[in-house]
Amino acid sequence: MNIIELKNIHKYFGQDGNRVHVLKGINLCIEKGDFVAIIGQSGSGKSTMMNIIGCLDVPTSGSYKINGVEVGKMSKDQLAELRCKTFGFIFQRYNLLNNLKASENAALPAVYLGLNAEDRNKRAVELLKQLELGNKLGNKPNELSGGQQQRVSIARALMNGGEIILADEPTGALDSKSGEMVMEIIKKLHRQGHTIILVTHDGKIAAQASRIIEIKDGEIVADERKASDFYEVKDAVKPVKRSRIDMMKYSFLESLKMSLHAILANKMRSLLTMLGIIIGIASVVSVVALGNASQAKIMAQINSMGTNTIDIMPGTGFGDMRSGRVKTLKVSDSNYLARQGFVDNSTPSVSASGTLVYGNYSLTAQLRGVGAQYFEVKGRDIAQGRVFSEREVDNMASVVVIDDNTLNEIFADNPNPIGEIIMFNKKPLKIIGVTEKDSNPGPMSETMNIWTPYTTAMYKINGSSDINSITVKVSDAVNSQVAEESIENILTALHGTKDFFMINSDSIKQTVESATNTMKLLIASIAVISLIVGGIGVMNIMLVSVTERTREIGIRMAIGAQQADILLQFLIEAILICLVGGFMGVALSMIIGFCFNTFSEDFGMIFSTASIVLALVCSTAIGIIFGYMPAKNASNLNPIDALASE
Ligand SMILES: Nc1ncnc2c1ncn2[C@@H]1O[C@H](COP(=O)(O)OP(=O)(O)OP(=O)(O)O)[C@@H](O)[C@H]1O
Ligand SMILES: [Mg+2]
């Protein structure tokens, strides 16, 4: 039965003027189990014909059938599958991968077959032992002699079965003794049932074949059968079952391993390539962490204003110069608001600045007249004593709560000032409480603050019924925006005109949040530019890498790698570089953050898991985007062109 049928095969190389006609109508049938030698002078077209038979190259015209199936109609992947399962190549120059051990080189075709690592290795070791290389399993090609390398390549040709062995000058680079050994092996393979096609220009070698075909100037000029020794296929040719999933899995694992090899083989280059990614990722992550930190700090300050509180002040806004003098708010307004359903409580607030006298001390302080709930609303905790009660507010009690600044200033020697009397603007006030240190120090954190009931401040200290502001705490269930509108309506109705303005802690919070988010986005997008630059660096190196490894790509294709396998291999390499760069970038920004947090006391970088995950996703995406083009280039290479490159 004919396993190979060539009909009227023509092959031209080159274009137009340089066009050469290399094969001129080849007609050839080769039977299963035959041992064919092709001889002819240099340049006669032997290798060209061999490459067409091995599906590494395509004829310009003519028909080529394997087992009765037309090869010309097959897709690139089907051709790769043929090379993988049916053919075993033995090249004159061995074509082993230099960075792989003998056993790995021999096992390589089975990766593209979908055999697992253990079975692969077992079979490779078995084959190498049969070829008397049992003691050279771990050697790389440059640690082997030519004859040994050629035997490794024979093992590789047999790895997936090698039903048809194509040997192009297998002894060409060997001394006569090694050459004889290789020929003995080839003859043995013939006896085991392999179909052998051997190219040689050596008549003595050709004489060992069963059939000798002579080719001259691209035409078959002689075809002589010397023996009809067809052997039955023995267990040497064992087609291996594979599933698509297995194939992808092992190809993926192998690609991962190869990528690691490639990256480690060029450590310095890989590191420099990663640098762009490292800097890009580190700056994005750090910027976001800094943004988070400043946002958190501002938020904490806003929170110290009280949660869900609305401050009502006289005038039209902060810019209103009269605001300090306008006295339109009254205690009755506050009381009226306090009775509204959506209001938890409402306290007027009066301020007075003046001189505080205690013993020998006389200093300027800020006194605020507030309601009993003030401390709760503002979230000020009491360190000693208590706050004043409703009754004390009603009775204009001469009591005062001081803050820790005041305590430190005038009671440095007396840690327990409760019950002491201080004088404010010559009015005696009894200290009943001391507040904790402000946990969210704001711009006014150094000022000395003391608080009395607002009634006391109004009538006993200021001597007028004017108030400076009203602080309303809105019920938690009520939207602060809605509350603000209601208050505006109520007070406008009471006053007949809108002579006040409001500061809503929630809306400030939202404004600050959106402002800092915009800032973060802006700075992060500048940092993203460095990521893109890094990505271009990766693409550049990958293009170089593909060019450097064109021959490797050719070898892989010759032994059965499909386009997707090659694509995957280079894509994984690009992704790996970017991902490792990404991890290093995140680590770098963590180090920056650590240093920053160590040296700055009240301000720490805050790393969010989301930004780190996003950074890593980003670097993977960069690997895919910038690695795709070089990987696609690699996978689109023509097997024979890739193999021919040096
Ligand atoms: N890619 C190519 N582009 C142009 N010409 C080519 C190409 N490949 C081969 N040729 C030409 O085709 C002819 C046949 O080449 P081929 O390699 O088949 O010869 P060969 O019989 O194998 O010779 P040798 O014994 O030296 O290996 C040569 O003249 C060569 O220059
Ligand atoms: Mg040749």
PDB file of N, CA and C in Angstrom, residues 108-152:
ATOM      1  N   LEU A 108      10.480  16.084  23.662  1.00  0.00           N
ATOM      2  CA  LEU A 108       9.754  17.279  23.219  1.00  0.00           C
ATOM      3  C   LEU A 108       8.540  17.012  22.321  1.00  0.00           C
ATOM      4  N   PRO A 109       8.638  16.138  21.308  1.00  0.00           N
ATOM      5  CA  PRO A 109       7.477  15.961  20.432  1.00  0.00           C
ATOM      6  C   PRO A 109       6.226  15.514  21.194  1.00  0.00           C
ATOM      7  N   ALA A 110       6.438  14.769  22.279  1.00  0.00           N
ATOM      8  CA  ALA A 110       5.277  14.253  23.011  1.00  0.00           C
ATOM      9  C   ALA A 110       4.538  15.349  23.766  1.00  0.00           C
ATOM     10  N   VAL A 111       5.226  16.490  23.989  1.00  0.00           N
ATOM     11  CA  VAL A 111       4.539  17.632  24.596  1.00  0.00           C
ATOM     12  C   VAL A 111       3.395  18.054  23.692  1.00  0.00           C
ATOM     13  N   TYR A 112       3.696  18.088  22.377  1.00  0.00           N
ATOM     14  CA  TYR A 112       2.689  18.552  21.427  1.00  0.00           C
ATOM     15  C   TYR A 112       1.684  17.456  21.101  1.00  0.00           C
ATOM     16  N   LEU A 113       1.970  16.252  21.627  1.00  0.00           N
ATOM     17  CA  LEU A 113       1.045  15.145  21.457  1.00  0.00           C
ATOM     18  C   LEU A 113       0.048  15.124  22.618  1.00  0.00           C
ATOM     19  N   GLY A 114       0.457  15.694  23.754  1.00  0.00           N
ATOM     20  CA  GLY A 114      -0.423  15.726  24.909  1.00  0.00           C
ATOM     21  C   GLY A 114      -0.138  14.609  25.895  1.00  0.00           C
ATOM     22  N   LEU A 115       1.128  14.206  25.965  1.00  0.00           N
ATOM     23  CA  LEU A 115       1.496  13.147  26.908  1.00  0.00           C
ATOM     24  C   LEU A 115       1.953  13.822  28.200  1.00  0.00           C
ATOM     25  N   ASN A 116       1.640  13.229  29.341  1.00  0.00           N
ATOM     26  CA  ASN A 116       2.056  13.894  30.578  1.00  0.00           C
ATOM     27  C   ASN A 116       3.552  13.727  30.814  1.00  0.00           C
ATOM     28  N   ALA A 117       4.067  14.583  31.701  1.00  0.00           N
ATOM     29  CA  ALA A 117       5.518  14.690  31.879  1.00  0.00           C
ATOM     30  C   ALA A 117       6.142  13.343  32.254  1.00  0.00           C
ATOM     31  N   GLU A 118       5.455  12.597  33.101  1.00  0.00           N
ATOM     32  CA  GLU A 118       6.018  11.333  33.591  1.00  0.00           C
ATOM     33  C   GLU A 118       6.149  10.319  32.444  1.00  0.00           C
ATOM     34  N   ASP A 119       5.054  10.155  31.678  1.00  0.00           N
ATOM     35  CA  ASP A 119       5.076   9.213  30.557  1.00  0.00           C
ATOM     36  C   ASP A 119       6.089   9.632  29.504  1.00  0.00           C
ATOM     37  N   ARG A 120       6.143  10.956  29.291  1.00  0.00           N
ATOM     38  CA  ARG A 120       7.087  11.496  28.316  1.00  0.00           C
ATOM     39  C   ARG A 120       8.505  11.099  28.678  1.00  0.00           C
ATOM     40  N   ASN A 121       8.826  11.381  29.934  1.00  0.00           N
ATOM     41  CA  ASN A 121      10.193  11.145  30.382  1.00  0.00           C
ATOM     42  C   ASN A 121      10.519   9.660  30.336  1.00  0.00           C
ATOM     43  N   LYS A 122       9.540   8.848  30.726  1.00  0.00           N
ATOM     44  CA  LYS A 122       9.756   7.403  30.749  1.00  0.00           C
ATOM     45  C   LYS A 122      10.096   6.885  29.351  1.00  0.00           C
ATOM     46  N   ARG A 123       9.287   7.344  28.391  1.00  0.00           N
ATOM     47  CA  ARG A 123       9.504   6.871  27.024  1.00  0.00           C
ATOM     48  C   ARG A 123      10.824   7.402  26.464  1.00  0.00           C
ATOM     49  N   ALA A 124      11.137   8.662  26.767  1.00  0.00           N
ATOM     50  CA  ALA A 124      12.382   9.249  26.260  1.00  0.00           C
ATOM     51  C   ALA A 124      13.584   8.486  26.810  1.00  0.00           C
ATOM     52  N   VAL A 125      13.531   8.170  28.103  1.00  0.00           N
ATOM     53  CA  VAL A 125      14.647   7.460  28.732  1.00  0.00           C
ATOM     54  C   VAL A 125      14.799   6.078  28.106  1.00  0.00           C
ATOM     55  N   GLU A 126      13.662   5.429  27.878  1.00  0.00           N
ATOM     56  CA  GLU A 126      13.658   4.104  27.270  1.00  0.00           C
ATOM     57  C   GLU A 126      14.319   4.146  25.888  1.00  0.00           C
ATOM     58  N   LEU A 127      13.901   5.133  25.086  1.00  0.00           N
ATOM     59  CA  LEU A 127      14.446   5.242  23.725  1.00  0.00           C
ATOM     60  C   LEU A 127      15.936   5.543  23.758  1.00  0.00           C
ATOM     61  N   LEU A 128      16.326   6.459  24.655  1.00  0.00           N
ATOM     62  CA  LEU A 128      17.742   6.829  24.721  1.00  0.00           C
ATOM     63  C   LEU A 128      18.586   5.645  25.180  1.00  0.00           C
ATOM     64  N   LYS A 129      18.015   4.830  26.084  1.00  0.00           N
ATOM     65  CA  LYS A 129      18.751   3.648  26.545  1.00  0.00           C
ATOM     66  C   LYS A 129      18.950   2.672  25.400  1.00  0.00           C
ATOM     67  N   GLN A 130      17.884   2.492  24.599  1.00  0.00           N
ATOM     68  CA  GLN A 130      18.004   1.601  23.440  1.00  0.00           C
ATOM     69  C   GLN A 130      19.088   2.087  22.483  1.00  0.00           C
ATOM     70  N   LEU A 131      19.292   3.410  22.467  1.00  0.00           N
ATOM     71  CA  LEU A 131      20.293   3.981  21.569  1.00  0.00           C
ATOM     72  C   LEU A 131      21.627   4.168  22.292  1.00  0.00           C
ATOM     73  N   GLU A 132      21.781   3.448  23.396  1.00  0.00           N
ATOM     74  CA  GLU A 132      23.028   3.450  24.166  1.00  0.00           C
ATOM     75  C   GLU A 132      23.411   4.834  24.682  1.00  0.00           C
ATOM     76  N   LEU A 133      22.371   5.588  25.101  1.00  0.00           N
ATOM     77  CA  LEU A 133      22.648   6.912  25.658  1.00  0.00           C
ATOM     78  C   LEU A 133      22.153   7.001  27.102  1.00  0.00           C
ATOM     79  N   GLY A 134      21.981   5.824  27.719  1.00  0.00           N
ATOM     80  CA  GLY A 134      21.446   5.774  29.084  1.00  0.00           C
ATOM     81  C   GLY A 134      22.249   6.601  30.073  1.00  0.00           C
ATOM     82  N   ASN A 135      23.534   6.788  29.787  1.00  0.00           N
ATOM     83  CA  ASN A 135      24.367   7.545  30.734  1.00  0.00           C
ATOM     84  C   ASN A 135      24.506   9.020  30.356  1.00  0.00           C
ATOM     85  N   LYS A 136      23.762   9.455  29.333  1.00  0.00           N
ATOM     86  CA  LYS A 136      23.883  10.859  28.886  1.00  0.00           C
ATOM     87  C   LYS A 136      22.547  11.590  28.970  1.00  0.00           C
ATOM     88  N   LEU A 137      21.638  11.046  29.754  1.00  0.00           N
ATOM     89  CA  LEU A 137      20.269  11.585  29.779  1.00  0.00           C
ATOM     90  C   LEU A 137      20.235  13.060  30.147  1.00  0.00           C
ATOM     91  N   GLY A 138      21.102  13.444  31.111  1.00  0.00           N
ATOM     92  CA  GLY A 138      21.030  14.810  31.644  1.00  0.00           C
ATOM     93  C   GLY A 138      21.948  15.780  30.926  1.00  0.00           C
ATOM     94  N   ASN A 139      22.633  15.317  29.872  1.00  0.00           N
ATOM     95  CA  ASN A 139      23.582  16.208  29.197  1.00  0.00           C
ATOM     96  C   ASN A 139      22.873  17.103  28.194  1.00  0.00           C
ATOM     97  N   LYS A 140      23.360  18.335  28.126  1.00  0.00           N
ATOM     98  CA  LYS A 140      22.849  19.253  27.100  1.00  0.00           C
ATOM     99  C   LYS A 140      23.590  18.955  25.804  1.00  0.00           C
ATOM    100  N   PRO A 141      23.020  19.359  24.649  1.00  0.00           N
ATOM    101  CA  PRO A 141      23.636  19.032  23.355  1.00  0.00           C
ATOM    102  C   PRO A 141      25.116  19.398  23.267  1.00  0.00           C
ATOM    103  N   ASN A 142      25.512  20.572  23.845  1.00  0.00           N
ATOM    104  CA  ASN A 142      26.919  20.938  23.707  1.00  0.00           C
ATOM    105  C   ASN A 142      27.845  20.079  24.578  1.00  0.00           C
ATOM    106  N   GLU A 143      27.248  19.190  25.363  1.00  0.00           N
ATOM    107  CA  GLU A 143      28.065  18.267  26.146  1.00  0.00           C
ATOM    108  C   GLU A 143      28.077  16.867  25.507  1.00  0.00           C
ATOM    109  N   LEU A 144      27.586  16.788  24.269  1.00  0.00           N
ATOM    110  CA  LEU A 144      27.516  15.496  23.582  1.00  0.00           C
ATOM    111  C   LEU A 144      28.323  15.548  22.283  1.00  0.00           C
ATOM    112  N   SER A 145      28.819  14.389  21.861  1.00  0.00           N
ATOM    113  CA  SER A 145      29.510  14.328  20.564  1.00  0.00           C
ATOM    114  C   SER A 145      28.477  14.365  19.450  1.00  0.00           C
ATOM    115  N   GLY A 146      28.954  14.578  18.225  1.00  0.00           N
ATOM    116  CA  GLY A 146      28.040  14.632  17.089  1.00  0.00           C
ATOM    117  C   GLY A 146      27.209  13.366  16.965  1.00  0.00           C
ATOM    118  N   GLY A 147      27.867  12.212  17.083  1.00  0.00           N
ATOM    119  CA  GLY A 147      27.154  10.940  16.956  1.00  0.00           C
ATOM    120  C   GLY A 147      26.105  10.793  18.045  1.00  0.00           C
ATOM    121  N   GLN A 148      26.476  11.234  19.252  1.00  0.00           N
ATOM    122  CA  GLN A 148      25.511  11.145  20.363  1.00  0.00           C
ATOM    123  C   GLN A 148      24.329  12.071  20.121  1.00  0.00           C
ATOM    124  N   GLN A 149      24.637  13.283  19.630  1.00  0.00           N
ATOM    125  CA  GLN A 149      23.546  14.225  19.346  1.00  0.00           C
ATOM    126  C   GLN A 149      22.613  13.647  18.287  1.00  0.00           C
ATOM    127  N   GLN A 150      23.199  13.013  17.271  1.00  0.00           N
ATOM    128  CA  GLN A 150      22.358  12.466  16.218  1.00  0.00           C
ATOM    129  C   GLN A 150      21.477  11.339  16.777  1.00  0.00           C
ATOM    130  N   ARG A 151      22.020  10.580  17.740  1.00  0.00           N
ATOM    131  CA  ARG A 151      21.185   9.517  18.320  1.00  0.00           C
ATOM    132  C   ARG A 151      20.061  10.102  19.171  1.00  0.00           C
ATOM    133  N   VAL A 152      20.346  11.243  19.847  1.00  0.00           N
ATOM    134  CA  VAL A 152      19.267  11.926  20.580  1.00  0.00           C
ATOM    135  C   VAL A 152      18.189  12.350  19.592  1.00  0.00           C
TER     136      VAL A 152
END
